[in-house]
Amino acid sequence: MTRSSAHLRVACGIGVAVLALLLGAAPAALAEPAASAPAADGAIVPVVDCVQDAPLGAVVSRTVVLGYRSTADRPVTIPAGGGQNDLTSGAPDRGQPSTFLPGEHHGVALLTIDAQSEPTVGWRVRDAVAPIDPAAPACTAATAVTLSAPATAEPGRAVVVTAAVTRLLLGPVGGGAVAFSLDDGDETVVPVAGGSARATLVAPSAGAHTLTARYVPAEGSALRPSSASTALASASAVGPLTVAANSVVAGSASAIVVVSRGSAAGEATVDYTTADGTARAGLDYAAASGTVVLADGMREATVRIPLPARVAGAPAVSFFVLLQRASTTVSTASAVVLLPAVPAAPALAVADQPGGSSGASGARPATGDRGGPASALPLADPTARVDGGAGQDLLLLIVGALLTAGGIVGVVSVIRGMTMERARAS
């Protein structure tokens, strides 16, 4: 037997042994039941709010209004007709609810069944069954409360809640009152007007709570009481911090920076510091740092950054204010402070300079705003200074000199002639 054949036989033997182990373990693995998922969604209790029969010849049409109570802290979805949310006879899916919100809810679905063919039908959700039979309240007297309230609130803050009360098949009720309470505590009773009642409650301490609205019919009324509840989460909503800079005008002694937040609830702290941009600390602004404290009830605080006087003609520059080490989240961590340019000092005329004189000989006239002469005379005046004036002055000097020299020669000639004439006469 060659060496390669021996190696092949060993490999085949190992493969057969592994395959046998797998085949032997597979049945055991298939036979082991899968671990059941924990039913941690809370309890769902189906409720038959009311039943109303309407004979139609040989058939009795039964109208059924459904509700439910859920102790879950989040919405729970149970598909209708899937084995966990069925009617107990006939078609399992008749349009019953499939999404169950936290709290107590009524009048959420309306079914119609044949009371003669299905006299003992019920609505089953998981392991709880609500029977549908004539012993249920009549829909002409049954009521339902629909509760509207925010899902979250800030501790100690006002919470506005509204309860709409209706007769399940006949519209809103016209009397009675609604008693609102938190965690089955003291009730706030509000009369029903126009089918609803509204109350303002104070949000409790941080945590999960239950808000309940209980309808109390007027004395002597044939209506039945009803109630509804919902979850209310109370938590401090500090909100993210932001920083922004106000506009700075030329000559300002300080720059104002505002640290703000969306909610005034709770206390928040944050450190701030300045950082150079094109502006330089000590030259264009004074470096600053510190801590901003927003107490409970404060939405914003201001920080002033000192600005020294800047020289004339200084250009526009900027620096930064940064937020650091905040006690809560920060949505905007930096603000840009823009310092505007400083206007240049206006040029002074010679007459306005120290020691200057508007009438001094040889003084150079000041230029005007448009670069032209600043003479008080009109531009067309020949004595006003214009471009090329230096050349014209030189020409005038030369001409004057020539004229002067000619005059002197003429005077000398006249004097000499007169002298000669006197000599001849004598």
Short mmCIF file of C-alpha atoms in Angstrom, two decimals:
data_model
loop_
_atom_site.label_atom_id
_atom_site.label_comp_id
_atom_site.label_asym_id
_atom_site.label_seq_id
_atom_site.Cartn_x
_atom_site.Cartn_y
_atom_site.Cartn_z
CA MET A 1 0.00 0.00 0.00
CA THR A 2 1.40 3.36 -0.95
CA ARG A 3 1.68 6.23 1.49
CA SER A 4 -0.96 8.30 -0.36
CA SER A 5 -3.48 5.42 -0.24
CA ALA A 6 -2.97 5.10 3.51
CA HIS A 7 -3.60 8.80 4.01
CA LEU A 8 -6.80 8.60 1.90
CA ARG A 9 -8.15 5.70 3.97
CA VAL A 10 -7.49 7.54 7.24
CA ALA A 11 -9.29 10.65 5.94
CA CYS A 12 -12.29 8.59 4.83
CA GLY A 13 -12.47 6.90 8.20
CA ILE A 14 -12.49 10.20 10.04
CA GLY A 15 -15.23 11.55 7.72
CA VAL A 16 -17.45 8.51 8.32
CA ALA A 17 -17.02 8.82 12.10
CA VAL A 18 -17.97 12.53 12.05
CA LEU A 19 -21.03 11.81 9.87
CA ALA A 20 -22.17 9.12 12.27
CA LEU A 21 -21.88 11.48 15.21
CA LEU A 22 -23.93 14.11 13.40
CA LEU A 23 -26.66 11.65 12.45
CA GLY A 24 -26.81 10.39 16.00
CA ALA A 25 -27.09 13.86 17.50
CA ALA A 26 -29.63 15.19 14.99
CA PRO A 27 -32.71 13.34 16.31
CA ALA A 28 -31.93 14.43 19.84
CA ALA A 29 -31.63 18.03 18.71
CA LEU A 30 -34.88 17.84 16.74
CA ALA A 31 -36.67 16.26 19.66
CA GLU A 32 -35.63 19.04 22.08
CA PRO A 33 -38.47 21.60 22.29
CA ALA A 34 -37.62 25.20 21.52
CA ALA A 35 -37.56 27.58 24.44
CA SER A 36 -40.78 29.57 24.58
CA ALA A 37 -40.51 33.34 24.36
CA PRO A 38 -41.42 35.06 27.60
CA ALA A 39 -44.81 36.77 27.56
CA ALA A 40 -43.48 40.04 28.95
CA ASP A 41 -45.98 42.26 27.11
CA GLY A 42 -48.30 42.60 30.09
CA ALA A 43 -51.83 41.29 30.43
CA ILE A 44 -54.45 42.01 27.75
CA VAL A 45 -58.04 41.68 29.00
CA PRO A 46 -60.80 41.77 26.34
CA VAL A 47 -64.01 43.57 27.28
CA VAL A 48 -67.51 43.50 25.79
CA ASP A 49 -68.74 47.04 26.27
CA CYS A 50 -72.33 46.49 25.19
CA VAL A 51 -74.66 44.31 23.12
CA GLN A 52 -77.67 45.45 21.12
CA ASP A 53 -80.07 42.95 19.47
CA ALA A 54 -82.19 43.85 16.44
CA PRO A 55 -84.67 41.18 15.25
CA LEU A 56 -84.80 40.96 11.45
CA GLY A 57 -87.50 38.37 10.76
CA ALA A 58 -86.06 34.93 11.44
CA VAL A 59 -82.61 36.40 12.09
CA VAL A 60 -81.49 38.32 15.15
CA SER A 61 -78.69 40.75 14.31
CA ARG A 62 -76.51 41.32 17.37
CA THR A 63 -74.32 44.41 17.43
CA VAL A 64 -71.35 44.13 19.75
CA VAL A 65 -69.00 46.90 20.90
CA LEU A 66 -65.59 45.80 22.15
CA GLY A 67 -62.95 47.31 24.40
CA TYR A 68 -59.90 46.12 26.34
CA ARG A 69 -57.53 46.78 29.23
CA SER A 70 -53.75 46.48 28.85
CA THR A 71 -51.19 46.52 31.64
CA ALA A 72 -48.28 46.70 29.14
CA ASP A 73 -46.11 49.80 29.10
CA ARG A 74 -46.00 49.90 25.29
CA PRO A 75 -48.32 49.01 22.39
CA VAL A 76 -48.78 45.28 21.87
CA THR A 77 -49.67 43.78 18.48
CA ILE A 78 -51.56 40.47 18.34
CA PRO A 79 -52.78 39.59 14.81
CA ALA A 80 -56.52 38.92 14.55
CA GLY A 81 -57.35 35.31 13.63
CA GLY A 82 -53.83 34.07 14.40
CA GLY A 83 -54.72 31.84 17.35
CA GLN A 84 -54.12 34.44 20.09
CA ASN A 85 -56.80 36.95 19.08
CA ASP A 86 -59.90 35.06 17.79
CA LEU A 87 -63.62 34.74 18.09
CA THR A 88 -64.37 31.40 19.72
CA SER A 89 -66.71 30.17 16.98
CA GLY A 90 -67.13 30.79 13.30
CA ALA A 91 -64.59 32.92 11.50
CA PRO A 92 -61.83 33.80 13.96
CA ASP A 93 -61.18 37.22 12.40
CA ARG A 94 -64.22 39.52 12.51
CA GLY A 95 -62.38 42.86 12.55
CA GLN A 96 -61.49 42.87 16.25
CA PRO A 97 -58.56 45.08 17.36
CA SER A 98 -55.06 43.79 16.70
CA THR A 99 -53.03 46.62 18.33
CA PHE A 100 -53.49 47.14 22.06
CA LEU A 101 -52.34 50.41 23.60
CA PRO A 102 -51.42 50.74 27.31
CA GLY A 103 -54.35 51.49 29.61
CA GLU A 104 -58.10 50.99 29.38
CA HIS A 105 -59.93 51.63 26.13
CA HIS A 106 -63.59 51.25 25.16
CA GLY A 107 -65.61 51.46 21.97
CA VAL A 108 -62.60 50.45 19.85
CA ALA A 109 -64.43 48.00 17.55
CA LEU A 110 -67.96 47.15 16.47
CA LEU A 111 -68.99 43.65 15.31
CA THR A 112 -72.25 42.24 13.96
CA ILE A 113 -73.06 38.54 14.41
CA ASP A 114 -76.06 36.25 13.96
CA ALA A 115 -77.31 35.67 17.51
CA GLN A 116 -79.26 32.49 16.55
CA SER A 117 -76.38 30.68 14.82
CA GLU A 118 -73.75 31.81 17.31
CA PRO A 119 -75.46 32.18 20.72
CA THR A 120 -72.33 31.45 22.80
CA VAL A 121 -69.58 33.19 20.86
CA GLY A 122 -66.86 35.03 22.76
CA TRP A 123 -63.72 37.09 22.11
CA ARG A 124 -60.52 35.43 23.20
CA VAL A 125 -57.20 37.29 23.58
CA ARG A 126 -54.47 34.90 24.68
CA ASP A 127 -55.93 33.10 27.71
CA ALA A 128 -58.71 35.58 28.55
CA VAL A 129 -62.22 35.29 27.06
CA ALA A 130 -64.98 37.92 27.10
CA PRO A 131 -68.40 36.26 26.43
CA ILE A 132 -70.81 37.94 24.02
CA ASP A 133 -74.35 37.39 25.34
CA PRO A 134 -77.51 39.36 26.06
CA ALA A 135 -76.45 39.75 29.71
CA ALA A 136 -73.98 42.44 28.64
CA PRO A 137 -75.11 46.07 29.03
CA ALA A 138 -77.42 47.42 26.35
CA CYS A 139 -75.70 49.83 23.96
CA THR A 140 -78.49 52.41 24.42
CA ALA A 141 -77.36 52.90 28.03
CA ALA A 142 -73.65 52.07 27.85
CA THR A 143 -71.10 54.85 27.75
CA ALA A 144 -67.44 55.05 26.79
CA VAL A 145 -64.70 57.45 27.82
CA THR A 146 -61.95 58.45 25.39
CA LEU A 147 -59.02 59.94 27.29
CA SER A 148 -56.57 62.39 25.68
CA ALA A 149 -53.38 63.26 27.55
CA PRO A 150 -49.67 63.74 26.81
CA ALA A 151 -47.53 60.61 27.04
CA THR A 152 -44.84 62.42 29.02
CA ALA A 153 -44.80 65.35 31.42
CA GLU A 154 -42.32 67.30 33.52
CA PRO A 155 -42.61 66.82 37.29
CA GLY A 156 -44.48 69.68 38.94
CA ARG A 157 -45.70 71.09 35.63
CA ALA A 158 -49.31 71.54 34.55
CA VAL A 159 -50.80 68.74 32.44
CA VAL A 160 -54.01 69.36 30.48
CA VAL A 161 -56.17 66.24 30.03
CA THR A 162 -59.47 65.81 28.20
CA ALA A 163 -62.11 63.09 28.40
CA ALA A 164 -64.79 62.66 25.72
CA VAL A 165 -67.85 60.73 26.92
CA THR A 166 -70.20 59.11 24.40
CA ARG A 167 -73.11 56.72 24.34
CA LEU A 168 -71.65 53.90 22.31
CA LEU A 169 -74.25 53.94 19.54
CA LEU A 170 -76.05 57.21 20.18
CA GLY A 171 -73.49 60.02 20.30
CA PRO A 172 -72.17 62.17 23.18
CA VAL A 173 -73.78 62.30 26.60
CA GLY A 174 -75.44 65.44 27.87
CA GLY A 175 -74.73 65.41 31.62
CA GLY A 176 -72.81 63.90 34.47
CA ALA A 177 -69.19 64.50 35.41
CA VAL A 178 -65.73 63.05 34.92
CA ALA A 179 -63.41 62.33 37.85
CA PHE A 180 -59.70 62.52 36.90
CA SER A 181 -57.03 60.92 39.08
CA LEU A 182 -53.37 59.89 39.01
CA ASP A 183 -52.42 56.47 40.41
CA ASP A 184 -55.86 56.18 42.08
CA GLY A 185 -55.13 59.25 44.19
CA ASP A 186 -57.34 62.25 44.88
CA GLU A 187 -59.88 62.91 42.14
CA THR A 188 -60.50 66.15 40.27
CA VAL A 189 -64.18 66.22 39.30
CA VAL A 190 -65.21 68.27 36.25
CA PRO A 191 -68.77 68.54 34.85
CA VAL A 192 -69.39 67.22 31.34
CA ALA A 193 -70.27 69.94 28.85
CA GLY A 194 -70.88 69.20 25.18
CA GLY A 195 -69.86 65.57 25.67
CA SER A 196 -66.41 66.26 27.16
CA ALA A 197 -64.62 67.39 30.30
CA ARG A 198 -61.23 69.07 30.65
CA ALA A 199 -58.96 69.31 33.67
CA THR A 200 -55.51 70.65 34.53
CA LEU A 201 -53.46 68.36 36.77
CA VAL A 202 -49.99 68.65 38.26
CA ALA A 203 -47.54 66.08 36.94
CA PRO A 204 -46.25 63.80 39.71
CA SER A 205 -42.65 62.93 40.52
CA ALA A 206 -40.45 61.24 37.92
CA GLY A 207 -41.51 57.71 37.02
CA ALA A 208 -44.33 55.72 35.40
CA HIS A 209 -47.88 56.65 36.39
CA THR A 210 -51.46 55.85 35.43
CA LEU A 211 -54.00 58.53 34.55
CA THR A 212 -57.66 57.55 34.97
CA ALA A 213 -60.86 59.29 33.87
CA ARG A 214 -64.10 57.93 35.39
CA TYR A 215 -67.50 58.98 34.05
CA VAL A 216 -70.18 59.47 36.71
CA PRO A 217 -73.74 59.72 35.25
CA ALA A 218 -76.08 62.40 36.54
CA GLU A 219 -78.38 61.37 39.37
CA GLY A 220 -81.45 59.56 38.05
CA SER A 221 -79.87 58.95 34.61
CA ALA A 222 -80.28 55.56 32.92
CA LEU A 223 -76.74 55.77 31.53
CA ARG A 224 -74.09 53.45 32.89
CA PRO A 225 -70.75 54.61 34.28
CA SER A 226 -67.53 53.95 32.40
CA SER A 227 -63.86 54.74 32.68
CA ALA A 228 -60.62 54.90 30.73
CA SER A 229 -56.98 55.07 31.70
CA THR A 230 -53.63 55.66 30.04
CA ALA A 231 -49.95 55.62 30.95
CA LEU A 232 -48.21 58.87 31.85
CA ALA A 233 -44.43 59.04 32.10
CA SER A 234 -43.09 61.87 34.22
CA ALA A 235 -39.47 62.85 33.68
CA SER A 236 -37.33 65.96 33.88
CA ALA A 237 -36.85 67.29 30.36
CA VAL A 238 -33.77 69.46 30.67
CA GLY A 239 -33.31 69.65 26.91
CA PRO A 240 -30.11 70.13 24.91
CA LEU A 241 -28.04 73.29 25.35
CA THR A 242 -27.17 75.73 22.57
CA VAL A 243 -24.88 78.77 22.42
CA ALA A 244 -25.25 81.77 20.10
CA ALA A 245 -23.63 85.20 19.85
CA ASN A 246 -25.47 88.49 19.42
CA SER A 247 -24.30 90.97 16.78
CA VAL A 248 -21.44 93.27 17.78
CA VAL A 249 -21.41 96.86 16.56
CA ALA A 250 -18.33 99.05 16.22
CA GLY A 251 -17.37 100.62 19.52
CA SER A 252 -19.03 97.96 21.73
CA ALA A 253 -17.34 97.35 25.07
CA SER A 254 -18.42 93.69 25.23
CA ALA A 255 -19.79 90.83 23.16
CA ILE A 256 -22.95 89.09 24.45
CA VAL A 257 -23.21 85.30 24.15
CA VAL A 258 -26.46 83.49 25.07
CA VAL A 259 -26.60 79.91 26.40
CA SER A 260 -30.16 78.54 26.10
CA ARG A 261 -32.19 75.33 26.19
CA GLY A 262 -35.61 74.18 24.99
CA SER A 263 -37.03 73.37 28.42
CA ALA A 264 -36.75 75.28 31.69
CA ALA A 265 -37.23 72.18 33.87
CA GLY A 266 -34.41 71.07 36.14
CA GLU A 267 -30.93 72.47 36.63
CA ALA A 268 -28.21 72.39 33.97
CA THR A 269 -24.58 73.49 34.08
CA VAL A 270 -21.97 73.95 31.36
CA ASP A 271 -18.45 75.42 31.15
CA TYR A 272 -17.50 77.94 28.49
CA THR A 273 -14.19 79.24 27.16
CA THR A 274 -13.01 81.53 24.38
CA ALA A 275 -10.70 80.56 21.52
CA ASP A 276 -8.86 82.60 18.89
CA GLY A 277 -9.99 82.76 15.32
CA THR A 278 -8.70 85.61 13.20
CA ALA A 279 -9.09 87.72 16.36
CA ARG A 280 -6.35 87.50 19.00
CA ALA A 281 -6.96 87.36 22.74
CA GLY A 282 -5.51 90.41 24.52
CA LEU A 283 -5.54 92.46 21.33
CA ASP A 284 -9.04 92.20 19.85
CA TYR A 285 -10.89 90.67 22.86
CA ALA A 286 -10.25 89.61 26.44
CA ALA A 287 -9.92 85.84 26.96
CA ALA A 288 -12.67 84.52 29.26
CA SER A 289 -13.89 81.24 30.76
CA GLY A 290 -16.34 80.16 33.43
CA THR A 291 -19.45 78.11 34.27
CA VAL A 292 -23.03 78.87 33.29
CA VAL A 293 -25.72 77.61 35.69
CA LEU A 294 -29.31 77.36 34.47
CA ALA A 295 -31.45 76.91 37.56
CA ASP A 296 -34.84 75.22 37.48
CA GLY A 297 -37.17 77.55 35.58
CA MET A 298 -34.41 79.29 33.59
CA ARG A 299 -34.29 78.86 29.82
CA GLU A 300 -31.25 81.03 29.05
CA ALA A 301 -28.29 82.87 30.51
CA THR A 302 -25.97 85.52 29.06
CA VAL A 303 -22.18 85.75 29.11
CA ARG A 304 -20.30 89.00 28.38
CA ILE A 305 -16.86 88.90 26.75
CA PRO A 306 -14.94 92.19 27.30
CA LEU A 307 -13.74 93.96 24.14
CA PRO A 308 -10.86 96.46 24.37
CA ALA A 309 -10.75 99.53 22.14
CA ARG A 310 -9.28 98.65 18.75
CA VAL A 311 -7.10 100.92 16.63
CA ALA A 312 -8.56 102.87 13.74
CA GLY A 313 -8.49 100.93 10.51
CA ALA A 314 -8.51 97.49 12.24
CA PRO A 315 -10.06 94.86 9.94
CA ALA A 316 -13.06 92.62 10.70
CA VAL A 317 -11.99 89.58 12.78
CA SER A 318 -13.72 86.77 14.70
CA PHE A 319 -13.22 84.47 17.68
CA PHE A 320 -15.09 81.51 19.21
CA VAL A 321 -16.98 80.73 22.43
CA LEU A 322 -17.02 76.97 23.16
CA LEU A 323 -19.19 74.89 25.53
CA GLN A 324 -17.52 72.08 27.51
CA ARG A 325 -18.32 69.60 30.30
CA ALA A 326 -22.12 70.02 30.25
CA SER A 327 -24.43 68.26 32.70
CA THR A 328 -26.81 67.46 29.83
CA THR A 329 -26.68 67.07 26.06
CA VAL A 330 -25.39 69.90 23.88
CA SER A 331 -26.78 70.48 20.38
CA THR A 332 -24.69 73.55 19.48
CA ALA A 333 -21.28 73.64 21.17
CA SER A 334 -19.72 76.75 19.61
CA ALA A 335 -20.64 80.30 18.65
CA VAL A 336 -18.73 82.67 16.36
CA VAL A 337 -18.33 86.27 17.54
CA LEU A 338 -17.71 88.64 14.62
CA LEU A 339 -15.99 91.93 15.39
CA PRO A 340 -16.67 94.53 12.66
CA ALA A 341 -13.95 96.60 10.99
CA VAL A 342 -13.02 99.87 12.67
CA PRO A 343 -13.24 102.90 10.32
CA ALA A 344 -9.95 104.62 9.45
CA ALA A 345 -9.29 108.14 10.88
CA PRO A 346 -10.05 110.95 8.35
CA ALA A 347 -6.99 112.78 6.79
CA LEU A 348 -6.40 116.29 8.23
CA ALA A 349 -5.83 119.40 6.00
CA VAL A 350 -2.59 121.42 6.49
CA ALA A 351 -4.63 124.30 7.85
CA ASP A 352 -6.01 121.98 10.56
CA GLN A 353 -2.63 120.52 11.54
CA PRO A 354 -0.78 121.93 14.54
CA GLY A 355 1.29 124.97 13.49
CA GLY A 356 -0.46 125.19 10.14
CA SER A 357 -1.91 128.36 8.66
CA SER A 358 -4.43 128.64 5.93
CA GLY A 359 -2.71 131.74 4.63
CA ALA A 360 0.91 130.58 4.95
CA SER A 361 3.01 130.99 1.84
CA GLY A 362 3.94 127.70 0.16
CA ALA A 363 1.34 125.61 2.06
CA ARG A 364 -0.07 122.71 0.04
CA PRO A 365 -3.86 122.84 -0.13
CA ALA A 366 -5.76 119.88 1.31
CA THR A 367 -7.46 117.53 -1.11
CA GLY A 368 -11.22 117.12 -1.09
CA ASP A 369 -13.38 113.97 -0.69
CA ARG A 370 -13.19 113.16 -4.40
CA GLY A 371 -9.41 113.65 -4.70
CA GLY A 372 -9.83 117.13 -6.26
CA PRO A 373 -8.77 120.48 -4.90
CA ALA A 374 -10.11 121.68 -1.61
CA SER A 375 -10.09 125.34 -2.67
CA ALA A 376 -13.11 127.36 -1.75
CA LEU A 377 -13.03 128.86 -5.27
CA PRO A 378 -14.95 127.16 -8.06
CA LEU A 379 -13.05 124.68 -10.18
CA ALA A 380 -13.27 127.01 -13.21
CA ASP A 381 -11.45 129.80 -11.33
CA PRO A 382 -7.96 130.22 -12.80
CA THR A 383 -6.46 130.59 -9.33
CA ALA A 384 -7.72 127.21 -8.26
CA ARG A 385 -5.12 124.44 -8.21
CA VAL A 386 -5.47 121.86 -10.98
CA ASP A 387 -3.40 118.96 -12.23
CA GLY A 388 -0.22 120.12 -13.97
CA GLY A 389 -0.09 123.31 -11.87
CA ALA A 390 3.61 122.88 -11.09
CA GLY A 391 4.54 123.07 -14.82
CA GLN A 392 2.40 126.14 -15.33
CA ASP A 393 3.99 127.87 -12.34
CA LEU A 394 7.50 127.21 -13.75
CA LEU A 395 6.47 128.61 -17.12
CA LEU A 396 5.07 131.74 -15.48
CA LEU A 397 8.29 132.19 -13.52
CA ILE A 398 10.40 131.96 -16.69
CA VAL A 399 8.18 134.41 -18.55
CA GLY A 400 8.24 136.78 -15.59
CA ALA A 401 12.01 136.55 -15.42
CA LEU A 402 12.36 137.35 -19.11
CA LEU A 403 10.00 140.26 -18.83
CA THR A 404 11.83 141.54 -15.78
CA ALA A 405 15.24 141.28 -17.53
CA GLY A 406 13.89 143.12 -20.58
CA GLY A 407 12.51 145.89 -18.41
CA ILE A 408 15.80 146.39 -16.64
CA VAL A 409 17.68 146.64 -19.99
CA GLY A 410 15.14 149.18 -21.25
CA VAL A 411 15.53 151.39 -18.14
CA VAL A 412 19.32 151.28 -18.40
CA SER A 413 19.10 152.30 -22.09
CA VAL A 414 16.83 155.25 -21.26
CA ILE A 415 19.14 156.51 -18.50
CA ARG A 416 22.22 156.20 -20.74
CA GLY A 417 20.47 158.12 -23.57
CA MET A 418 19.50 160.95 -21.24
CA THR A 419 23.07 161.21 -19.92
CA MET A 420 24.53 161.42 -23.43
CA GLU A 421 21.98 164.08 -24.40
CA ARG A 422 23.00 166.28 -21.46
CA ALA A 423 26.69 165.91 -22.37
CA ARG A 424 26.13 167.17 -25.90
CA ALA A 425 24.15 170.17 -24.70
CA SER A 426 26.88 171.31 -22.42
#
